[in-house]
Short mmCIF file of C-alpha atoms in Angstrom, two decimals:
data_model
loop_
_atom_site.label_atom_id
_atom_site.label_comp_id
_atom_site.label_asym_id
_atom_site.label_seq_id
_atom_site.Cartn_x
_atom_site.Cartn_y
_atom_site.Cartn_z
CA MET A 69 157.03 -91.30 215.74
CA SER A 70 157.67 -93.68 212.73
CA THR A 71 154.88 -94.37 209.89
CA LYS A 72 153.70 -97.74 209.22
CA ARG A 73 155.37 -97.81 206.19
CA GLU A 74 158.69 -97.10 207.61
CA LEU A 75 158.36 -99.51 210.51
CA ALA A 76 157.83 -102.20 208.00
CA ALA A 77 160.79 -101.36 206.16
CA LYS A 78 163.04 -101.31 209.08
CA LEU A 79 161.65 -104.53 210.03
CA GLY A 80 162.19 -105.93 206.73
CA VAL A 81 165.67 -107.15 208.02
CA VAL A 82 164.26 -109.44 210.78
CA VAL A 83 165.10 -113.11 209.67
CA GLY A 84 163.02 -115.96 210.77
CA PHE A 85 163.46 -119.38 212.25
CA ASP A 86 166.20 -121.52 210.91
CA ASP A 87 164.57 -124.88 211.66
CA PRO A 88 161.09 -124.05 212.75
CA THR A 89 158.73 -126.32 214.81
CA ALA A 90 155.16 -127.36 213.71
CA ASP A 91 154.27 -128.10 217.32
CA LEU A 92 155.03 -124.27 217.95
CA GLU A 93 153.75 -123.09 215.06
CA GLN A 94 156.90 -120.97 214.26
CA TYR A 95 156.09 -118.74 211.62
CA ARG A 96 157.75 -115.33 211.05
CA THR A 97 155.34 -112.58 211.61
CA PRO A 98 155.35 -110.36 208.21
CA PRO A 99 156.98 -107.08 208.64
CA ALA A 100 153.81 -105.44 207.76
CA VAL A 101 151.46 -107.37 209.73
CA ALA A 102 154.30 -106.65 212.74
CA SER A 103 154.24 -102.86 212.08
CA HIS A 104 150.63 -102.40 211.84
CA LEU A 105 150.25 -103.95 215.12
CA VAL A 106 153.11 -101.71 216.58
CA HIS A 107 152.16 -98.77 214.81
CA LEU A 108 148.56 -99.20 216.30
CA ALA A 109 150.17 -99.37 219.95
CA ASP A 110 152.31 -96.29 219.27
CA LEU A 111 149.35 -94.25 218.24
CA ASN A 112 147.45 -94.98 221.42
CA GLY A 113 150.68 -94.14 223.60
CA ASP A 114 150.93 -97.50 224.97
CA LEU A 115 155.01 -97.83 223.97
CA ASP A 116 156.39 -94.61 224.46
CA GLY A 117 158.39 -94.84 227.98
CA GLN A 118 156.82 -98.11 228.70
CA TRP A 119 157.68 -101.55 229.61
CA VAL A 120 156.85 -104.10 226.86
CA VAL A 121 156.87 -107.37 226.72
CA ASP A 122 156.71 -109.85 223.72
CA LEU A 123 155.45 -113.32 224.99
CA GLY A 124 156.51 -116.19 222.33
CA CYS A 125 158.70 -113.42 220.81
CA GLY A 126 160.10 -115.83 218.16
CA THR A 127 163.01 -114.33 216.47
CA GLY A 128 161.99 -110.81 217.97
CA MET A 129 159.67 -109.04 215.34
CA LEU A 130 157.33 -107.50 217.68
CA ALA A 131 159.65 -106.98 220.32
CA LEU A 132 162.06 -105.11 217.99
CA GLY A 133 159.09 -103.04 216.36
CA ALA A 134 158.21 -101.76 219.54
CA ALA A 135 162.08 -101.05 220.56
CA LEU A 136 161.94 -98.77 217.61
CA CYS A 137 159.03 -96.68 219.43
CA GLY A 138 160.62 -95.36 222.33
CA PRO A 139 159.60 -97.71 225.11
CA GLU A 140 161.87 -97.73 228.50
CA ARG A 141 162.60 -101.42 228.17
CA VAL A 142 161.61 -104.64 226.09
CA VAL A 143 161.57 -107.97 227.16
CA GLY A 144 161.01 -110.97 224.72
CA VAL A 145 160.39 -114.46 226.13
CA ASP A 146 160.40 -117.54 224.23
CA LEU A 147 160.98 -121.04 224.49
CA ASP A 148 163.03 -121.74 222.04
CA PRO A 149 167.06 -121.00 222.55
CA ASP A 150 167.85 -120.84 219.10
CA ALA A 151 165.14 -118.56 218.15
CA LEU A 152 166.25 -116.05 220.96
CA THR A 153 169.75 -116.44 219.22
CA THR A 154 168.36 -115.28 215.88
CA ALA A 155 166.36 -112.58 217.91
CA ALA A 156 169.88 -111.10 219.27
CA GLY A 157 170.80 -110.70 215.79
CA ASN A 158 168.09 -109.28 214.66
CA ARG A 159 168.40 -106.90 217.28
CA GLN A 160 171.92 -105.59 215.78
CA ARG A 161 170.39 -105.76 212.13
CA VAL A 162 167.67 -103.41 213.31
CA GLY A 163 169.92 -101.21 215.11
CA THR A 164 167.80 -99.86 217.82
CA THR A 165 169.49 -99.08 220.92
CA THR A 166 166.72 -99.29 223.33
CA ALA A 167 167.30 -101.70 226.09
CA VAL A 168 165.96 -105.32 225.04
CA SER A 169 166.18 -108.59 227.23
CA TRP A 170 165.88 -111.93 225.86
CA ILE A 171 164.63 -114.37 228.15
CA GLN A 172 164.31 -118.36 227.60
CA ALA A 173 160.95 -119.62 229.21
CA ASP A 174 157.42 -120.84 228.56
CA ALA A 175 155.88 -117.52 227.84
CA THR A 176 152.68 -118.77 229.37
CA GLY A 177 154.56 -119.77 232.58
CA HIS A 178 154.90 -116.27 234.26
CA ALA A 179 158.75 -115.78 233.71
CA VAL A 180 158.21 -112.27 233.71
CA CYS A 181 156.55 -110.71 236.48
CA PRO A 182 157.11 -107.14 236.60
CA ASP A 183 156.00 -104.71 239.57
CA GLU A 184 154.12 -102.55 237.37
CA PRO A 185 151.70 -103.49 234.49
CA VAL A 186 153.28 -103.40 230.96
CA THR A 187 152.23 -103.29 227.21
CA VAL A 188 152.14 -106.95 226.00
CA LEU A 189 152.69 -107.57 222.27
CA MET A 190 152.12 -111.27 221.02
CA ASN A 191 151.41 -113.51 217.90
CA PRO A 192 150.60 -116.53 219.99
CA PRO A 193 150.09 -119.92 218.07
CA PHE A 194 146.59 -120.26 216.47
CA GLY A 195 146.14 -123.68 217.65
CA ALA A 196 146.18 -125.18 214.09
CA GLN A 197 148.14 -128.25 215.10
CA ASN A 198 146.15 -131.35 216.64
CA GLY A 199 146.36 -131.37 220.34
CA ASN A 200 147.17 -127.75 220.50
CA GLU A 201 143.66 -126.20 219.84
CA HIS A 202 143.01 -122.64 221.72
CA ALA A 203 146.74 -122.44 222.28
CA ASP A 204 146.19 -118.45 222.30
CA ARG A 205 144.39 -119.03 225.46
CA ALA A 206 147.29 -119.40 227.58
CA PHE A 207 148.87 -116.40 226.32
CA LEU A 208 145.69 -114.50 227.06
CA GLU A 209 145.90 -115.64 230.42
CA THR A 210 149.54 -114.36 231.16
CA ALA A 211 148.56 -111.00 229.59
CA ALA A 212 145.50 -110.79 231.93
CA ASP A 213 147.88 -111.24 234.97
CA ILE A 214 150.81 -109.13 233.85
CA ALA A 215 149.47 -106.40 231.27
CA ALA A 216 147.63 -103.18 231.57
CA VAL A 217 147.17 -103.21 227.91
CA SER A 218 147.80 -106.08 225.23
CA TYR A 219 147.85 -106.20 221.53
CA SER A 220 147.60 -109.46 220.23
CA ILE A 221 147.27 -111.48 216.72
CA HIS A 222 144.65 -114.08 216.41
CA ASN A 223 143.48 -116.26 213.41
CA SER A 224 139.93 -115.10 211.52
CA GLY A 225 136.98 -115.77 213.20
CA SER A 226 138.40 -115.31 216.88
CA ALA A 227 136.47 -112.07 218.03
CA GLU A 228 133.87 -113.73 219.95
CA PHE A 229 136.27 -115.96 221.83
CA VAL A 230 138.82 -113.35 222.32
CA GLU A 231 135.85 -110.63 223.80
CA SER A 232 134.12 -113.35 226.02
CA PHE A 233 137.79 -114.27 227.25
CA ALA A 234 138.61 -110.56 228.02
CA ALA A 235 134.97 -110.03 229.69
CA ASP A 236 135.56 -112.89 231.76
CA HIS A 237 139.37 -111.85 233.01
CA GLY A 238 138.27 -108.13 233.71
CA GLY A 239 139.40 -107.02 230.42
CA ASN A 240 137.82 -104.92 227.47
CA VAL A 241 138.37 -105.21 224.05
CA THR A 242 138.73 -101.68 222.77
CA ALA A 243 139.66 -102.02 219.06
CA ALA A 244 139.46 -104.87 216.42
CA TYR A 245 141.34 -104.50 213.33
CA ARG A 246 141.37 -107.15 210.08
CA SER A 247 144.64 -107.90 208.47
CA SER A 248 146.28 -110.99 206.44
CA PHE A 249 149.52 -112.13 205.86
CA THR A 250 151.20 -115.07 203.86
CA LEU A 251 152.36 -118.50 205.23
CA PRO A 252 155.48 -119.69 203.32
CA ARG A 253 155.43 -123.39 202.72
CA GLN A 254 158.03 -124.49 205.34
CA PHE A 255 156.59 -127.93 206.50
CA GLU A 256 156.06 -131.12 204.92
CA PHE A 257 152.58 -131.35 205.37
CA HIS A 258 152.20 -127.93 203.32
CA GLU A 259 150.88 -128.78 200.06
CA ALA A 260 151.06 -125.30 198.45
CA ASP A 261 154.10 -122.89 198.02
CA SER A 262 152.25 -120.27 200.15
CA ARG A 263 149.01 -119.56 201.70
CA GLU A 264 147.11 -116.45 202.65
CA ILE A 265 145.48 -116.09 206.03
CA ASP A 266 143.36 -113.62 207.53
CA VAL A 267 143.89 -112.59 210.87
CA GLU A 268 142.46 -110.09 213.48
CA LEU A 269 144.34 -107.71 215.77
CA PHE A 270 142.75 -106.93 219.06
CA ARG A 271 143.64 -104.40 221.57
CA ILE A 272 142.60 -105.30 225.25
CA GLU A 273 142.69 -103.15 228.38
CA TRP A 274 143.15 -105.33 231.39
CA ALA A 275 141.88 -104.43 234.84
#
């Protein structure tokens, strides 16, 4: 089992979006945060020998982190074909031999319908853009439908919403963790060169 530091180092080669879209909130998940989430899933036995699905995988940070931890197969789903092309290149950079598939589709549209429940990893949009509030709800709905367990990253202050949503959909939040990461300046409306934001990571078991 890799340590969190080892995972972060291996994921440091994963590149982000060439031309990110603000409406899709396309930000590269920092390796430190990704390794934290993946390491927790690994410690809980939710990756080794399992099918893992990364909903809204972007350029593959969480999917490839999971692929380093001995799953049977990893599937990354994203709407952006350019991001998936980058994800395929990132797989070569990371060097994992685990079977990884990339699917271009709406991650909330049930593009993946496995016969057995899977482990879902995801960093859904926080809903920061006008008209996109609570964008993470649709991702949680999909996780509730296909996952035995899910790990997700949400904006700070989301605990009440996530716990309530899980309870209403037959799920149970079994662990919550605090973290933070730096958002770089990559859109015109960004005023600062970078901004530190607090986030929360949740593990949910689904019925």
